[in-house]
């Protein structure tokens, strides 16, 4: 069965600092992996996804994530945090079936300090 | 752009009331999903549907039912609302059940049951 673990429910960085949000997954089949962002009082918005091919995936708003099979990780990074990046971030893995179901991590709240 | 709309952003109901949450998508997506979101628990799948009149239970279906009479509309029903159903409810849709397809989310309905 697939599962997702996000390390750290809250991460705080200073504006301009590196953002690193950690995600580890468990999957018995090659995974499809997603990062979503949720701004206050809004639904989730796709940041990026890994399907096949290049392991470094670039997303919107300057975010990127690297799929590392040996470490079963899909960490999200951004070189320089902006105040507008403050939000909750969710990592998800696709269930190995033709249902379109996703399994989400618990979420990480990113705080950006001025 | 895919648009997923939910009938209410905020809803206050009393214990024992029957509650309907409506979700509409405008991109002819086959799959639709209902989640509830609670702090520290991430998103948990309540029900999903892969076709009109077809539905499957998710991880936490107890106390809920769903209806999908038209392809674009997926309704979540709380037969007799209870205080432990106070939560944020998110609807999502995806093109079909292929595991590499992302889900598109509505803005959410924050339900309070008194």
Coordinates of N, CA and C in Angstrom, one line a residue, chain A residues 32-99:
Chain A
X32 N 3.7 7.9 -8.9 CA 3.5 9.2 -9.5 C 3.3 10.1 -8.3
X33 N 4.1 11.2 -8.2 CA 4.1 12.0 -7.1 C 3.7 13.5 -7.4
X34 N 3.1 14.1 -6.4 CA 2.6 15.4 -6.6 C 2.9 16.3 -5.4
X35 N 3.1 17.6 -5.6 CA 3.1 18.6 -4.6 C 1.9 19.6 -4.9
X36 N 1.2 19.9 -3.8 CA 0.1 20.9 -3.9 C 0.4 22.0 -2.9
X37 N -0.2 23.1 -3.2 CA -0.1 24.3 -2.2 C -1.5 24.7 -1.9
X38 N -1.7 25.1 -0.7 CA -3.0 25.6 -0.3 C -2.8 27.0 0.4
X39 N -3.2 28.0 -0.2 CA -3.2 29.4 0.4 C -4.4 29.5 1.4
X40 N -4.3 30.4 2.3 CA -5.4 30.5 3.3 C -6.8 30.7 2.7
X41 N -7.7 29.9 3.2 CA -9.1 29.9 2.8 C -9.3 29.6 1.3
X42 N -8.4 28.8 0.7 CA -8.5 28.4 -0.7 C -8.4 26.9 -0.8
X43 N -8.7 26.4 -2.0 CA -8.5 25.0 -2.2 C -7.1 24.7 -2.6
X44 N -6.8 23.5 -3.0 CA -5.4 23.1 -3.3 C -5.1 23.4 -4.8
X45 N -3.9 23.8 -5.0 CA -3.4 24.1 -6.4 C -2.2 23.3 -6.6
X46 N -2.1 22.7 -7.8 CA -0.9 21.8 -8.2 C 0.3 22.7 -8.3
X47 N 1.4 22.3 -7.7 CA 2.7 23.0 -7.8 C 3.5 22.3 -8.9
X48 N 3.6 21.0 -8.8 CA 4.3 20.2 -9.8 C 4.0 18.7 -9.6
X49 N 4.4 17.9 -10.6 CA 4.2 16.5 -10.4 C 5.3 15.7 -11.1
X50 N 5.6 14.5 -10.6 CA 6.6 13.6 -11.2 C 5.8 12.4 -11.8
X51 N 6.0 12.2 -13.1 CA 5.4 11.0 -13.7 C 6.5 10.0 -14.1
X52 N 7.2 10.3 -15.1 CA 8.3 9.5 -15.6 C 9.3 10.4 -16.2
X53 N 10.5 9.9 -16.4 CA 11.5 10.7 -17.1 C 12.4 11.5 -16.2
X54 N 12.6 12.7 -16.5 CA 13.6 13.5 -15.7 C 13.2 13.6 -14.2
X55 N 14.2 13.3 -13.4 CA 13.9 13.2 -11.9 C 13.8 14.6 -11.2
X56 N 14.3 15.6 -11.9 CA 14.2 17.0 -11.3 C 13.0 17.6 -12.0
X57 N 12.0 18.0 -11.3 CA 10.8 18.5 -11.8 C 10.6 20.0 -11.4
X58 N 10.4 20.8 -12.4 CA 10.2 22.2 -12.1 C 8.7 22.5 -12.1
X59 N 8.3 23.4 -11.2 CA 6.9 23.7 -11.0 C 6.7 25.2 -11.1
X60 N 5.5 25.6 -10.7 CA 5.2 27.1 -10.7 C 5.8 27.8 -9.5
X61 N 5.9 29.1 -9.7 CA 6.4 30.0 -8.6 C 7.8 29.7 -8.1
X62 N 8.6 29.1 -9.0 CA 10.0 28.9 -8.7 C 10.3 27.6 -7.9
X63 N 9.3 26.8 -7.6 CA 9.5 25.6 -6.9 C 10.0 24.5 -7.8
X64 N 10.8 23.5 -7.2 CA 11.2 22.3 -7.9 C 11.3 21.2 -6.9
X65 N 11.2 20.0 -7.4 CA 11.4 18.8 -6.5 C 12.2 17.7 -7.3
X66 N 12.9 16.9 -6.5 CA 13.7 15.9 -7.1 C 13.2 14.5 -6.6
X67 N 12.9 13.7 -7.6 CA 12.5 12.3 -7.3 C 13.8 11.5 -7.1
X68 N 14.0 10.9 -5.9 CA 15.1 10.0 -5.6 C 14.6 8.7 -5.1
X69 N 14.7 7.8 -6.1 CA 14.1 6.4 -5.9 C 14.8 5.7 -4.7
X70 N 16.1 5.8 -4.7 CA 16.9 5.1 -3.7 C 16.6 5.6 -2.2
X71 N 16.2 6.8 -2.1 CA 15.8 7.4 -0.8 C 14.3 7.5 -0.6
X72 N 13.6 7.0 -1.6 CA 12.1 7.1 -1.6 C 11.6 8.5 -1.1
X73 N 12.2 9.5 -1.8 CA 12.0 10.9 -1.4 C 11.5 11.8 -2.6
X74 N 10.9 12.8 -2.2 CA 10.4 13.8 -3.3 C 10.3 15.1 -2.6
X75 N 11.5 15.7 -2.2 CA 11.5 16.9 -1.4 C 11.3 18.1 -2.3
X76 N 10.6 19.1 -1.8 CA 10.3 20.3 -2.5 C 11.3 21.4 -2.1
X77 N 11.8 22.2 -3.0 CA 12.7 23.2 -2.7 C 12.4 24.5 -3.5
X78 N 12.9 25.6 -3.0 CA 12.9 26.9 -3.7 C 14.1 27.7 -3.2
X79 N 14.9 28.2 -4.1 CA 16.1 28.8 -3.6 C 15.9 30.1 -2.7
X80 N 14.9 30.8 -2.9 CA 14.7 32.1 -2.2 C 13.3 32.3 -1.8
X81 N 12.9 32.2 -0.6 CA 11.5 32.4 -0.1 C 11.0 33.8 -0.3
X82 N 9.8 33.9 -0.7 CA 9.0 35.1 -0.7 C 7.9 35.1 0.3
X83 N 7.5 36.3 0.8 CA 6.4 36.3 1.8 C 5.2 35.6 1.2
X84 N 5.0 35.7 -0.1 CA 3.8 35.1 -0.7 C 3.8 33.6 -0.7
X85 N 5.0 33.0 -0.3 CA 5.0 31.5 -0.3 C 4.4 31.0 1.0
X86 N 4.1 31.8 1.9 CA 3.5 31.3 3.2 C 2.2 30.6 2.9
X87 N 2.1 29.3 3.2 CA 0.9 28.5 2.8 C 1.1 27.2 3.4
X88 N 0.2 26.3 3.2 CA 0.3 24.9 3.6 C 0.6 24.1 2.3
X89 N 1.5 23.1 2.4 CA 2.0 22.3 1.3 C 1.7 20.9 1.6
X90 N 1.2 20.2 0.5 CA 0.9 18.8 0.7 C 1.6 18.0 -0.4
X91 N 2.2 16.9 0.0 CA 2.8 15.9 -0.9 C 1.8 14.8 -1.1
X92 N 1.7 14.2 -2.3 CA 0.7 13.2 -2.5 C 1.3 12.1 -3.4
X93 N 0.9 10.9 -3.3 CA 1.3 9.8 -4.2 C 0.0 9.2 -4.7
X94 N 0.1 8.8 -6.0 CA -1.0 8.2 -6.7 C -1.2 6.8 -6.3
X95 N -2.4 6.4 -6.0 CA -2.7 5.0 -5.7 C -2.5 4.1 -6.9
X96 N -1.9 2.9 -6.8 CA -1.6 2.1 -7.9 C -2.9 1.4 -8.4
X97 N -3.7 2.1 -9.0 CA -4.9 1.5 -9.6 C -5.5 2.6 -10.6
X98 N -6.5 2.2 -11.3 CA -7.1 3.2 -12.3 C -8.3 3.9 -11.7
X99 N -8.0 4.4 -10.5 CA -9.1 5.1 -9.8 C -8.8 6.6 -9.7

